[in-house]
Amino acid sequence: MSAEKGLPKMKMFKQRNGWSETFPVSALGIVFAALTLCGCGRAATRVSIPVKVQSEIDINRYSNFAVLPFAREKRSSRDEAMPQRVGEEIASILRRGLARQKHFDVVSTQETSRILTGETVAEEWLTDIEHLSELGSYFDVKAVIVGNYRFDTDSRPRRYYGERYSIQRQRYVMNYQDYMQKTYFLTLRVLIIDVENEQVIWDESYRRSTAEAHTLGSFIFSQAGPQENTLRELSRRAIAEFTRRISPHYEREDRYLVQ
Amino acid sequence: MLKQNVSVLISAFTLLTLLGCATARDTVRVSDYNQFAVKAAQAELWNEAIFRWRQVVAMEPGNAKALNNLGVAYEALGKTDEAIAAYERATALAPDNKYYRLNYRRCRIHVRRKGATEDEDVQAEERLE
């Protein structure tokens, strides 16, 4: 019987592989490094604090607005399919959004309709700052909000790859399904006109999109069906972004507490 | 004579031991207060956290950690002036600490957005450099 047979298995393994000397040192090193890293990780704690973000416009100066109905962009490919009152609806969503902010007063929808009786807001109005300022003085406001919108859809076939269990082959096999993806895009351009100085103080576009998957049948129905709800939802999202930018609000931001 | 020396030695030893104990207790207390305040801050109990960190600063006016954390708590409550003052003291005490500098920088960005003058900003930047 050899002398090796009496040795514990671990010792034999160590001797065979020739790392009996380095093993404890490297293990200690790893443990030490792990402990150090753990310690470093706990040195600072990240917390999220509310931070007040100021409005991007002078809210002391521009405290009351008149929101005019939004005009349709002439380049829009689906002009004829759009409902007539979309522009007015976008404006009323914006009015509601601004009225919720304590810093702003907004001319009501009824009052706006009354003053604009007989007039139709067209895209050409956006460049006629003088006319818009004049309207603003009728409304007795500091600023007028106008804009236009473009609503597009894009449909293209897509293929979804997945796996299904094949009973015949007794294993998962690759599977795919074809569908139509219909994407709706809304581009909303919003301008704020300073009535007193006849200047554009805000001119930004907000683009929002949403997509839905269709089979061939549902796709045909969706082409013929109403799109108001999608448009309303996209408008709401775009307007929320605009309202957030021009009104003071809170955002969460990270800070580090040191232990 | 020997008895006197022994008693003097014993008294000195006792005094030193007591002093050591007191210091150790203070250190433990500061560390506990800080830990507790961090937990309060994580639970968004900012007033409680401020109370604890103020106590730490009262015990150890040069405690940069507590000053930095106090700055964060003040900022969370919207007291930007106090936050800036606390961050300034923390960064002055430990200019190389990246966390203090980061917090101070971020706070200053908000102050700048609120409309602080360019001069104030340049001064703060110089202090950080």
PDB file of N, CA and C in Angstrom, chain B residues 60-116:
ATOM      1  N   GLU B  60     -19.824  66.748  16.124  1.00  0.00           N
ATOM      2  CA  GLU B  60     -18.589  66.809  15.329  1.00  0.00           C
ATOM      3  C   GLU B  60     -18.774  67.822  14.193  1.00  0.00           C
ATOM      4  N   PRO B  61     -18.423  69.062  14.443  1.00  0.00           N
ATOM      5  CA  PRO B  61     -18.660  70.092  13.410  1.00  0.00           C
ATOM      6  C   PRO B  61     -17.884  69.839  12.109  1.00  0.00           C
ATOM      7  N   GLY B  62     -16.845  69.029  12.194  1.00  0.00           N
ATOM      8  CA  GLY B  62     -16.060  68.762  10.982  1.00  0.00           C
ATOM      9  C   GLY B  62     -16.437  67.454  10.296  1.00  0.00           C
ATOM     10  N   ASN B  63     -17.609  66.924  10.592  1.00  0.00           N
ATOM     11  CA  ASN B  63     -18.023  65.660   9.982  1.00  0.00           C
ATOM     12  C   ASN B  63     -18.584  65.923   8.578  1.00  0.00           C
ATOM     13  N   ALA B  64     -17.739  65.678   7.589  1.00  0.00           N
ATOM     14  CA  ALA B  64     -18.111  65.986   6.201  1.00  0.00           C
ATOM     15  C   ALA B  64     -19.267  65.123   5.713  1.00  0.00           C
ATOM     16  N   LYS B  65     -19.299  63.861   6.164  1.00  0.00           N
ATOM     17  CA  LYS B  65     -20.379  62.951   5.747  1.00  0.00           C
ATOM     18  C   LYS B  65     -21.739  63.516   6.156  1.00  0.00           C
ATOM     19  N   ALA B  66     -21.794  63.889   7.450  1.00  0.00           N
ATOM     20  CA  ALA B  66     -23.064  64.401   7.971  1.00  0.00           C
ATOM     21  C   ALA B  66     -23.461  65.687   7.250  1.00  0.00           C
ATOM     22  N   LEU B  67     -22.469  66.519   6.950  1.00  0.00           N
ATOM     23  CA  LEU B  67     -22.777  67.780   6.264  1.00  0.00           C
ATOM     24  C   LEU B  67     -23.312  67.518   4.852  1.00  0.00           C
ATOM     25  N   ASN B  68     -22.684  66.562   4.167  1.00  0.00           N
ATOM     26  CA  ASN B  68     -23.153  66.206   2.822  1.00  0.00           C
ATOM     27  C   ASN B  68     -24.581  65.670   2.888  1.00  0.00           C
ATOM     28  N   ASN B  69     -24.804  64.759   3.841  1.00  0.00           N
ATOM     29  CA  ASN B  69     -26.127  64.153   3.962  1.00  0.00           C
ATOM     30  C   ASN B  69     -27.181  65.188   4.355  1.00  0.00           C
ATOM     31  N   LEU B  70     -26.752  66.117   5.203  1.00  0.00           N
ATOM     32  CA  LEU B  70     -27.641  67.214   5.607  1.00  0.00           C
ATOM     33  C   LEU B  70     -28.026  68.048   4.381  1.00  0.00           C
ATOM     34  N   GLY B  71     -27.049  68.261   3.514  1.00  0.00           N
ATOM     35  CA  GLY B  71     -27.306  69.006   2.275  1.00  0.00           C
ATOM     36  C   GLY B  71     -28.355  68.306   1.425  1.00  0.00           C
ATOM     37  N   VAL B  72     -28.227  66.982   1.321  1.00  0.00           N
ATOM     38  CA  VAL B  72     -29.203  66.203   0.523  1.00  0.00           C
ATOM     39  C   VAL B  72     -30.604  66.353   1.124  1.00  0.00           C
ATOM     40  N   ALA B  73     -30.660  66.250   2.460  1.00  0.00           N
ATOM     41  CA  ALA B  73     -31.964  66.337   3.132  1.00  0.00           C
ATOM     42  C   ALA B  73     -32.591  67.718   2.951  1.00  0.00           C
ATOM     43  N   TYR B  74     -31.770  68.752   3.086  1.00  0.00           N
ATOM     44  CA  TYR B  74     -32.291  70.122   2.885  1.00  0.00           C
ATOM     45  C   TYR B  74     -32.793  70.287   1.459  1.00  0.00           C
ATOM     46  N   GLU B  75     -32.041  69.739   0.516  1.00  0.00           N
ATOM     47  CA  GLU B  75     -32.430  69.867  -0.885  1.00  0.00           C
ATOM     48  C   GLU B  75     -33.759  69.144  -1.140  1.00  0.00           C
ATOM     49  N   ALA B  76     -33.912  67.998  -0.499  1.00  0.00           N
ATOM     50  CA  ALA B  76     -35.163  67.238  -0.679  1.00  0.00           C
ATOM     51  C   ALA B  76     -36.361  68.021  -0.171  1.00  0.00           C
ATOM     52  N   LEU B  77     -36.117  68.878   0.836  1.00  0.00           N
ATOM     53  CA  LEU B  77     -37.223  69.680   1.362  1.00  0.00           C
ATOM     54  C   LEU B  77     -37.339  71.040   0.662  1.00  0.00           C
ATOM     55  N   GLY B  78     -36.502  71.239  -0.342  1.00  0.00           N
ATOM     56  CA  GLY B  78     -36.575  72.483  -1.121  1.00  0.00           C
ATOM     57  C   GLY B  78     -35.843  73.656  -0.481  1.00  0.00           C
ATOM     58  N   LYS B  79     -35.052  73.384   0.594  1.00  0.00           N
ATOM     59  CA  LYS B  79     -34.295  74.473   1.245  1.00  0.00           C
ATOM     60  C   LYS B  79     -32.930  74.570   0.571  1.00  0.00           C
ATOM     61  N   THR B  80     -32.929  75.200  -0.590  1.00  0.00           N
ATOM     62  CA  THR B  80     -31.724  75.175  -1.419  1.00  0.00           C
ATOM     63  C   THR B  80     -30.562  75.946  -0.789  1.00  0.00           C
ATOM     64  N   ASP B  81     -30.861  77.065  -0.140  1.00  0.00           N
ATOM     65  CA  ASP B  81     -29.765  77.866   0.444  1.00  0.00           C
ATOM     66  C   ASP B  81     -29.019  77.070   1.519  1.00  0.00           C
ATOM     67  N   GLU B  82     -29.807  76.430   2.393  1.00  0.00           N
ATOM     68  CA  GLU B  82     -29.192  75.619   3.448  1.00  0.00           C
ATOM     69  C   GLU B  82     -28.418  74.447   2.835  1.00  0.00           C
ATOM     70  N   ALA B  83     -28.998  73.873   1.788  1.00  0.00           N
ATOM     71  CA  ALA B  83     -28.345  72.727   1.131  1.00  0.00           C
ATOM     72  C   ALA B  83     -26.998  73.151   0.555  1.00  0.00           C
ATOM     73  N   ILE B  84     -26.996  74.288  -0.117  1.00  0.00           N
ATOM     74  CA  ILE B  84     -25.749  74.778  -0.728  1.00  0.00           C
ATOM     75  C   ILE B  84     -24.693  75.016   0.361  1.00  0.00           C
ATOM     76  N   ALA B  85     -25.139  75.621   1.472  1.00  0.00           N
ATOM     77  CA  ALA B  85     -24.199  75.917   2.567  1.00  0.00           C
ATOM     78  C   ALA B  85     -23.598  74.613   3.112  1.00  0.00           C
ATOM     79  N   ALA B  86     -24.451  73.605   3.290  1.00  0.00           N
ATOM     80  CA  ALA B  86     -23.978  72.323   3.823  1.00  0.00           C
ATOM     81  C   ALA B  86     -23.028  71.636   2.841  1.00  0.00           C
ATOM     82  N   TYR B  87     -23.393  71.653   1.570  1.00  0.00           N
ATOM     83  CA  TYR B  87     -22.531  71.036   0.540  1.00  0.00           C
ATOM     84  C   TYR B  87     -21.177  71.751   0.484  1.00  0.00           C
ATOM     85  N   GLU B  88     -21.239  73.078   0.583  1.00  0.00           N
ATOM     86  CA  GLU B  88     -19.985  73.851   0.515  1.00  0.00           C
ATOM     87  C   GLU B  88     -19.045  73.449   1.643  1.00  0.00           C
ATOM     88  N   ARG B  89     -19.629  73.316   2.838  1.00  0.00           N
ATOM     89  CA  ARG B  89     -18.787  72.928   3.986  1.00  0.00           C
ATOM     90  C   ARG B  89     -18.232  71.525   3.808  1.00  0.00           C
ATOM     91  N   ALA B  90     -19.083  70.618   3.298  1.00  0.00           N
ATOM     92  CA  ALA B  90     -18.640  69.224   3.099  1.00  0.00           C
ATOM     93  C   ALA B  90     -17.513  69.159   2.073  1.00  0.00           C
ATOM     94  N   THR B  91     -17.675  69.885   0.970  1.00  0.00           N
ATOM     95  CA  THR B  91     -16.642  69.837  -0.083  1.00  0.00           C
ATOM     96  C   THR B  91     -15.363  70.544   0.369  1.00  0.00           C
ATOM     97  N   ALA B  92     -15.534  71.545   1.249  1.00  0.00           N
ATOM     98  CA  ALA B  92     -14.336  72.225   1.766  1.00  0.00           C
ATOM     99  C   ALA B  92     -13.560  71.282   2.692  1.00  0.00           C
ATOM    100  N   LEU B  93     -14.301  70.480   3.450  1.00  0.00           N
ATOM    101  CA  LEU B  93     -13.640  69.551   4.391  1.00  0.00           C
ATOM    102  C   LEU B  93     -13.018  68.356   3.665  1.00  0.00           C
ATOM    103  N   ALA B  94     -13.705  67.861   2.630  1.00  0.00           N
ATOM    104  CA  ALA B  94     -13.170  66.715   1.863  1.00  0.00           C
ATOM    105  C   ALA B  94     -13.276  67.033   0.372  1.00  0.00           C
ATOM    106  N   PRO B  95     -12.323  67.798  -0.144  1.00  0.00           N
ATOM    107  CA  PRO B  95     -12.455  68.244  -1.545  1.00  0.00           C
ATOM    108  C   PRO B  95     -12.366  67.117  -2.563  1.00  0.00           C
ATOM    109  N   ASP B  96     -11.799  65.981  -2.190  1.00  0.00           N
ATOM    110  CA  ASP B  96     -11.614  64.910  -3.180  1.00  0.00           C
ATOM    111  C   ASP B  96     -12.753  63.903  -3.223  1.00  0.00           C
ATOM    112  N   ASN B  97     -13.722  64.062  -2.347  1.00  0.00           N
ATOM    113  CA  ASN B  97     -14.798  63.076  -2.321  1.00  0.00           C
ATOM    114  C   ASN B  97     -15.747  63.294  -3.502  1.00  0.00           C
ATOM    115  N   LYS B  98     -15.854  62.262  -4.333  1.00  0.00           N
ATOM    116  CA  LYS B  98     -16.641  62.422  -5.576  1.00  0.00           C
ATOM    117  C   LYS B  98     -18.132  62.563  -5.293  1.00  0.00           C
ATOM    118  N   TYR B  99     -18.611  61.935  -4.225  1.00  0.00           N
ATOM    119  CA  TYR B  99     -20.046  62.010  -3.936  1.00  0.00           C
ATOM    120  C   TYR B  99     -20.444  63.413  -3.498  1.00  0.00           C
ATOM    121  N   TYR B 100     -19.618  64.040  -2.664  1.00  0.00           N
ATOM    122  CA  TYR B 100     -19.934  65.400  -2.201  1.00  0.00           C
ATOM    123  C   TYR B 100     -19.948  66.362  -3.386  1.00  0.00           C
ATOM    124  N   ARG B 101     -18.951  66.171  -4.253  1.00  0.00           N
ATOM    125  CA  ARG B 101     -18.839  67.069  -5.412  1.00  0.00           C
ATOM    126  C   ARG B 101     -20.027  66.892  -6.365  1.00  0.00           C
ATOM    127  N   LEU B 102     -20.405  65.613  -6.531  1.00  0.00           N
ATOM    128  CA  LEU B 102     -21.526  65.314  -7.433  1.00  0.00           C
ATOM    129  C   LEU B 102     -22.832  65.940  -6.916  1.00  0.00           C
ATOM    130  N   ASN B 103     -23.087  65.741  -5.632  1.00  0.00           N
ATOM    131  CA  ASN B 103     -24.302  66.312  -5.039  1.00  0.00           C
ATOM    132  C   ASN B 103     -24.312  67.831  -5.158  1.00  0.00           C
ATOM    133  N   TYR B 104     -23.156  68.415  -4.858  1.00  0.00           N
ATOM    134  CA  TYR B 104     -23.040  69.876  -4.888  1.00  0.00           C
ATOM    135  C   TYR B 104     -23.274  70.398  -6.300  1.00  0.00           C
ATOM    136  N   ARG B 105     -22.653  69.718  -7.277  1.00  0.00           N
ATOM    137  CA  ARG B 105     -22.811  70.129  -8.688  1.00  0.00           C
ATOM    138  C   ARG B 105     -24.277  70.077  -9.100  1.00  0.00           C
ATOM    139  N   ARG B 106     -24.933  68.965  -8.782  1.00  0.00           N
ATOM    140  CA  ARG B 106     -26.333  68.800  -9.199  1.00  0.00           C
ATOM    141  C   ARG B 106     -27.229  69.844  -8.551  1.00  0.00           C
ATOM    142  N   CYS B 107     -26.944  70.124  -7.299  1.00  0.00           N
ATOM    143  CA  CYS B 107     -27.738  71.134  -6.599  1.00  0.00           C
ATOM    144  C   CYS B 107     -27.545  72.496  -7.262  1.00  0.00           C
ATOM    145  N   ARG B 108     -26.296  72.762  -7.625  1.00  0.00           N
ATOM    146  CA  ARG B 108     -26.013  74.063  -8.247  1.00  0.00           C
ATOM    147  C   ARG B 108     -26.689  74.212  -9.606  1.00  0.00           C
ATOM    148  N   ILE B 109     -26.826  73.104 -10.322  1.00  0.00           N
ATOM    149  CA  ILE B 109     -27.512  73.157 -11.622  1.00  0.00           C
ATOM    150  C   ILE B 109     -28.945  73.664 -11.415  1.00  0.00           C
ATOM    151  N   HIS B 110     -29.574  73.187 -10.352  1.00  0.00           N
ATOM    152  CA  HIS B 110     -30.950  73.625 -10.091  1.00  0.00           C
ATOM    153  C   HIS B 110     -31.001  75.079  -9.663  1.00  0.00           C
ATOM    154  N   VAL B 111     -30.018  75.466  -8.865  1.00  0.00           N
ATOM    155  CA  VAL B 111     -29.980  76.869  -8.436  1.00  0.00           C
ATOM    156  C   VAL B 111     -29.794  77.759  -9.663  1.00  0.00           C
ATOM    157  N   ARG B 112     -28.945  77.308 -10.571  1.00  0.00           N
ATOM    158  CA  ARG B 112     -28.687  78.090 -11.795  1.00  0.00           C
ATOM    159  C   ARG B 112     -29.970  78.218 -12.620  1.00  0.00           C
ATOM    160  N   ARG B 113     -30.721  77.117 -12.697  1.00  0.00           N
ATOM    161  CA  ARG B 113     -31.982  77.171 -13.450  1.00  0.00           C
ATOM    162  C   ARG B 113     -32.960  78.155 -12.810  1.00  0.00           C
ATOM    163  N   LYS B 114     -32.860  78.243 -11.488  1.00  0.00           N
ATOM    164  CA  LYS B 114     -33.771  79.160 -10.792  1.00  0.00           C
ATOM    165  C   LYS B 114     -33.397  80.612 -11.052  1.00  0.00           C
ATOM    166  N   GLY B 115     -32.154  80.821 -11.518  1.00  0.00           N
ATOM    167  CA  GLY B 115     -31.776  82.179 -11.877  1.00  0.00           C
ATOM    168  C   GLY B 115     -30.691  82.781 -11.005  1.00  0.00           C
ATOM    169  N   ALA B 116     -29.778  81.963 -10.515  1.00  0.00           N
ATOM    170  CA  ALA B 116     -28.641  82.524  -9.779  1.00  0.00           C
ATOM    171  C   ALA B 116     -27.737  83.267 -10.758  1.00  0.00           C
TER     172      ALA B 116
END
